[in-house]
Tab-separated table of C-alpha atoms in Angstrom:
chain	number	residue	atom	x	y	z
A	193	UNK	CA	-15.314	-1.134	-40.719
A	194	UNK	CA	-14.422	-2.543	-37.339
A	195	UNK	CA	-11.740	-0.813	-35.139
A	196	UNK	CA	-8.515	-2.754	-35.487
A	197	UNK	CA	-7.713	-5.108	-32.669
A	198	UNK	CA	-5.246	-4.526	-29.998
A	199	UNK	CA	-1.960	-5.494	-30.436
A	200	UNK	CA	-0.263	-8.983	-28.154
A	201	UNK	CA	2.027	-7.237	-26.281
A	202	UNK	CA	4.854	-9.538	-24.541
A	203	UNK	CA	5.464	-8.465	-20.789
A	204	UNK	CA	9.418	-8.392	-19.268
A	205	UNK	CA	11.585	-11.249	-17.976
A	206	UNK	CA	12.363	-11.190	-14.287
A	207	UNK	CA	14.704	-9.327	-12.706
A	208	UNK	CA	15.340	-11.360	-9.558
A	209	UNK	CA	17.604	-14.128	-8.172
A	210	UNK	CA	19.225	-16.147	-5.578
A	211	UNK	CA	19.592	-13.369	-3.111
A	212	UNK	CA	15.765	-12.218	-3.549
A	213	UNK	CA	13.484	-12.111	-0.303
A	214	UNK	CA	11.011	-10.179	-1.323
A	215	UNK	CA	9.720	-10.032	-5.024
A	216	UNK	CA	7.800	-6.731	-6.186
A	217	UNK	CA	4.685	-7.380	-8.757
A	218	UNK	CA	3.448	-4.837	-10.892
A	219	UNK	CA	0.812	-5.525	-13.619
A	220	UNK	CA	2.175	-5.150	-17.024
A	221	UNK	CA	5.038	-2.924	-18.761
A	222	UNK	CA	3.606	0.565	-19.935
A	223	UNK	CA	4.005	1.360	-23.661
A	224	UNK	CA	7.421	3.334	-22.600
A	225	UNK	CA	8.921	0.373	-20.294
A	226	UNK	CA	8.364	-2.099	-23.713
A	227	UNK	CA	9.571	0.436	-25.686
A	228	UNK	CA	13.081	0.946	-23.111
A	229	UNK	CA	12.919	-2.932	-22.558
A	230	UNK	CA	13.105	-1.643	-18.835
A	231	UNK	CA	10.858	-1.551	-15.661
A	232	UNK	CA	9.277	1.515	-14.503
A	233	UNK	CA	11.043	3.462	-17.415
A	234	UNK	CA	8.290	6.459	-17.650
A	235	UNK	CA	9.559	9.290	-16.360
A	236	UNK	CA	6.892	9.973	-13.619
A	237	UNK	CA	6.557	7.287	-12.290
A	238	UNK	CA	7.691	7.399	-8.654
A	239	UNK	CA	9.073	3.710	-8.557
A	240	UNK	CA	12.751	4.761	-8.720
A	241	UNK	CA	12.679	7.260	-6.539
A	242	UNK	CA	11.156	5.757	-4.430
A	243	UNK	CA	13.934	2.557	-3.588
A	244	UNK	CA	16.694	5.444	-4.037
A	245	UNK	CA	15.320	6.777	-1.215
A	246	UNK	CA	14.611	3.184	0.720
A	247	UNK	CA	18.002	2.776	-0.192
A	248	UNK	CA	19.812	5.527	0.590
A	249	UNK	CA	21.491	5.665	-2.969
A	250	UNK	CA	21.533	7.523	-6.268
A	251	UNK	CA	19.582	4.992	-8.222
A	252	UNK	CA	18.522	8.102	-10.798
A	253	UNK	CA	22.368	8.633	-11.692
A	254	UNK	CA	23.222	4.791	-12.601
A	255	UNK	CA	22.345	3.385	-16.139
A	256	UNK	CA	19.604	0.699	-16.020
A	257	UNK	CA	21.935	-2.068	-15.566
A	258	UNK	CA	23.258	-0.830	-12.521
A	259	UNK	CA	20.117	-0.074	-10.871
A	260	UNK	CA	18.504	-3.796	-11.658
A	261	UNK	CA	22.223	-4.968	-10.623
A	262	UNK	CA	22.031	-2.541	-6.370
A	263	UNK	CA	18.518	-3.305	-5.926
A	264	UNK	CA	18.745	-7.233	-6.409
A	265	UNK	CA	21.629	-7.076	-4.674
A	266	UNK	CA	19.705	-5.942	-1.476
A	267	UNK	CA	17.299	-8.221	-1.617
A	268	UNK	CA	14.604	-7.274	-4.395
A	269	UNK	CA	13.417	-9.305	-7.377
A	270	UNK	CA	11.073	-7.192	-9.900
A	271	UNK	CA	8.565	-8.577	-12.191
A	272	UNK	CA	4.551	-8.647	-13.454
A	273	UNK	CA	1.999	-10.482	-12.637
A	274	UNK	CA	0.968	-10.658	-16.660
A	275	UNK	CA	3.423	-12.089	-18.889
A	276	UNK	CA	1.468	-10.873	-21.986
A	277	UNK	CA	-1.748	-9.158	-22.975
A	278	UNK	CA	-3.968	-6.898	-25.458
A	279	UNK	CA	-3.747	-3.296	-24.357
A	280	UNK	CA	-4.892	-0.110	-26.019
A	281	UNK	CA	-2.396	2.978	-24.208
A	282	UNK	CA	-0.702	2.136	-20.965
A	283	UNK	CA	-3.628	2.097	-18.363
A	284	UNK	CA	-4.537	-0.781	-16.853
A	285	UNK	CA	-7.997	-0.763	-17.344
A	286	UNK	CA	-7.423	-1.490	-20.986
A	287	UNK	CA	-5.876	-4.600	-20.356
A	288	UNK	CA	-7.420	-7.415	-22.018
A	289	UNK	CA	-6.657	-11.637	-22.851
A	290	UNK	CA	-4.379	-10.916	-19.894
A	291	UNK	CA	-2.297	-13.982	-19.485
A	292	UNK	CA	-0.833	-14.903	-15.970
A	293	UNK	CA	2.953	-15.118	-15.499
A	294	UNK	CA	3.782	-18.773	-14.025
A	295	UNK	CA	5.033	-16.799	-10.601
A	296	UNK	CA	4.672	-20.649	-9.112
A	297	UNK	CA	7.734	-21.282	-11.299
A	298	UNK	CA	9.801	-18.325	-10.672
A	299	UNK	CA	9.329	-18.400	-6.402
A	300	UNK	CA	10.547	-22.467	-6.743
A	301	UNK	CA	13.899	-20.917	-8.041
A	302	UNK	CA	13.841	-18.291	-5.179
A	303	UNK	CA	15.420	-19.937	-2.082
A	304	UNK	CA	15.796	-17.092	0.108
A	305	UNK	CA	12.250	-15.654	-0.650
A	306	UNK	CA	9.892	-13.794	2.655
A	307	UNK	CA	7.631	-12.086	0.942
A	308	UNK	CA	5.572	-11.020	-2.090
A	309	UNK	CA	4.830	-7.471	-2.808
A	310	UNK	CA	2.148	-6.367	-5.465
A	311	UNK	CA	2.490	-2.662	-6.666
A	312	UNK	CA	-1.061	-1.178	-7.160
A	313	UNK	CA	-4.637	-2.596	-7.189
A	314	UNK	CA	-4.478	-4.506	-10.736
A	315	UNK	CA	-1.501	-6.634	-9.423
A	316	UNK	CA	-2.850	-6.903	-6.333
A	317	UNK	CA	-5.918	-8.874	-7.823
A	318	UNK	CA	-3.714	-11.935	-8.260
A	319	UNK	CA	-3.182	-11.939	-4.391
A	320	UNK	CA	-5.591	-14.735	-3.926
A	321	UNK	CA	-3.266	-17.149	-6.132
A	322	UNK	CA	0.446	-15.224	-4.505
A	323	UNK	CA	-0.708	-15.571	-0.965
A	324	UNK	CA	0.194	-19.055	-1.188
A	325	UNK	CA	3.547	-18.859	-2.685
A	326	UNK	CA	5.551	-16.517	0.603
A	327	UNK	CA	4.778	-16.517	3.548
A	328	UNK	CA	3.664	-13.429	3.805
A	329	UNK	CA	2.076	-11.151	0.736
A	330	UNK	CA	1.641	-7.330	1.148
A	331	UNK	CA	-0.731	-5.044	-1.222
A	332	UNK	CA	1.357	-1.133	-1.701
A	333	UNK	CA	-0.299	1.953	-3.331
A	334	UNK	CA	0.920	1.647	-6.553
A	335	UNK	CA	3.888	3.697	-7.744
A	336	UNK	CA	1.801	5.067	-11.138
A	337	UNK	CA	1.602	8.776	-11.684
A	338	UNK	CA	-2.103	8.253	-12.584
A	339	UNK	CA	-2.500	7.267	-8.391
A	340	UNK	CA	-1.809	11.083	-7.402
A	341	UNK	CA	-4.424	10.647	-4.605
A	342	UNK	CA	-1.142	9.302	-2.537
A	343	UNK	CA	1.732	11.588	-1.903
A	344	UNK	CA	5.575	10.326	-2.797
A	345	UNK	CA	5.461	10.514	1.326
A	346	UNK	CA	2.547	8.679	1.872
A	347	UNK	CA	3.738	6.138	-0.749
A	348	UNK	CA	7.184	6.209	0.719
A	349	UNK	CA	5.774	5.166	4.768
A	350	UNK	CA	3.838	2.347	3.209
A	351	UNK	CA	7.060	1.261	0.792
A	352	UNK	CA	9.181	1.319	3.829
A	353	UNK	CA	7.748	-0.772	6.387
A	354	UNK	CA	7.366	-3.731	3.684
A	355	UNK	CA	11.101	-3.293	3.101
A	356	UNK	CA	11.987	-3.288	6.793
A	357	UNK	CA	9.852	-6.127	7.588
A	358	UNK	CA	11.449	-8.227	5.756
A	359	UNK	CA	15.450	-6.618	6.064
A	360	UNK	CA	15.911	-4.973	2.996
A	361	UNK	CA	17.092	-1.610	4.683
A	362	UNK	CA	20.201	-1.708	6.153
A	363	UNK	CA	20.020	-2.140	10.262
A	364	UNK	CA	16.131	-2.967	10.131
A	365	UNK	CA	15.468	-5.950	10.043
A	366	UNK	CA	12.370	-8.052	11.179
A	367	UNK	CA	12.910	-7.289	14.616
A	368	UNK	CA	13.852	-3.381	14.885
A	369	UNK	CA	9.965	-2.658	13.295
A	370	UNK	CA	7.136	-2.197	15.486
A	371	UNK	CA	4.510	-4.952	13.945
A	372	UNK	CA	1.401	-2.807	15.698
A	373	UNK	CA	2.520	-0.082	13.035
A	374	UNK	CA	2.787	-2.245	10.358
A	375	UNK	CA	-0.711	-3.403	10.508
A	376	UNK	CA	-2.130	0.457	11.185
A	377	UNK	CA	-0.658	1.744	8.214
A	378	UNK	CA	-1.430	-1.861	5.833
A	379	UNK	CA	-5.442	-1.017	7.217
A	380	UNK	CA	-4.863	2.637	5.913
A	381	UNK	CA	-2.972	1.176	2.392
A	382	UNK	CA	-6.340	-1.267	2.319
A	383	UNK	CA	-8.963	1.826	2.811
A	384	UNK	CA	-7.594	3.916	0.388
A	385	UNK	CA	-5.940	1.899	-2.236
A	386	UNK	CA	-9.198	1.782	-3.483
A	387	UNK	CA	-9.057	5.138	-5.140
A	388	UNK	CA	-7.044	4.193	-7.503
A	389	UNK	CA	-7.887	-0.106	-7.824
A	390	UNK	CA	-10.218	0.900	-10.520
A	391	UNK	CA	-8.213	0.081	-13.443
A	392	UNK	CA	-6.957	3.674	-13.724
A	393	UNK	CA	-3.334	3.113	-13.060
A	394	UNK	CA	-0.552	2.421	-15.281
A	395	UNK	CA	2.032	4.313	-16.937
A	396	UNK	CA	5.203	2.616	-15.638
C-alpha cells in the first residue's frame, strides 16, 4: 500500500498595514505556528527574541496580540512567501505543491513600504519575483533553530542593519548607518547563508 499523501496545509494571513516599511517573508508556518494560529510560535526559534532586542522591549512578556500589535506599529509587516502547501514535519525541504502568496497584491495596499526582507534561504528563493515589488530587497540568515551554524549575535548584526536602514530602530534612520557596512556584512549573510539554504530550515 502506498504511503498516504501529505496533507494541504493553509499558510497565515498577513500581519502588516498602513504603517509597514519593511515587510519580513518567511517560507511557510511550522506545524506549531498552524497549530497556535501564530508566527514564529516554536519555542526556539530565535525570531522573537530577536525584534525584542531590535526593539528594545519585552516582546516575550506580551500575549500574541500585543506583540503583532508593537512590532507593526514600528514599522514591520510579517508574512510567507507560500500561502499553502503539502508538507510532511516542519522542515522546509519537505515542502511540496508550494503555492505562491499574491505578495504583488499585498505591497499595492502598502503605501509606506522601503523594503522587503526574506527570513532564510527557502524564502529567499522568491527574491527574483520580490525584487521588483520595494525598492530595495534584503536576504537574512534565517531565524530557524535548525540554522545553528549562526549565533543569536551573528543573526542579531545582520537583523539590525536591515532594520536601521530602513528606520525601524528608534534614532537610526537611513542616514545614521554607515552603507560601506551594510554591504560587508550582506556579502558575509550571502557566503554563508548557504549552510543552511539547503532546505534544512524550518521549525518556526
Amino acid at each position: 500500500m502506498p504511503p498516504p499523501s501529505p496533507t494541504r496545509l493553509q499558510g497565515l494571513p498577513p500581519a502588516a498595514g498602513a504603517q509597514t516599511r519593511l515587510l519580513l517573508l518567511g517560507s511557510f508556518p511550522s506545524r506549531a505556528s498552524l497549530q497556535a494560529q501564530q508566527y514564529y510560535a516554536h519555542p526556539r526559534n530565535q525570531f522573537w527574541p530577536l525584534l525584542a532586542a531590535l526593539f528594545e522591549l519585552d516582546l516575550m512578556r506580551l500575549d500574541y496580540a500585543a506583540r503583532l500589535q508593537a512590532v507593526m506599529a514600528r514599522g514591520l509587516g510579517i508574512w510567507d512567501v507560500y500561502a499553502a502547501c503539502e508538507r510532511e514535519g516542519s522542515l522546509d525541504a519537505a515542502i511540496t505543491q508550494a503555492q505562491p502568496n499574491d505578495l504583488p497584491g499585498l505591497v499595492a495596499r502598502l503605501p509606506r513600504l522601503q523594503a522587503i526582507a526574506h527570513n532564510g534561504g527557502e524564502s529567499a528563493r522568491m527574491m527574483r519575483s520580490t525584487a521588483s515589488l520595494a525598492p530595495f530587497c534584503h536576504r537574512l540568515p534565517s531565524t530557524s533553530p535548525a540554522n545553528a551554524s549562526w549565533s543569536f549575535a551573528r543573526k542579531l548584526e545582520a537583523w539590525r542593519l536591515v532594520f536601521a536602514r530602513h528606520g525601524l530602530i528608534a534614532g537610526e534612520g537611513s542616514e545614521g548607518v554607515d552603507e560601506n557596512n551594510i554591504s560587508r556584512v550582506m556579502t558575509r549573510i550571502e557566503s554563508c547563508v548557504g549552510e543552511v539554504s539547503n532546505g534544512q530550515e524550518g521549525a518556526d
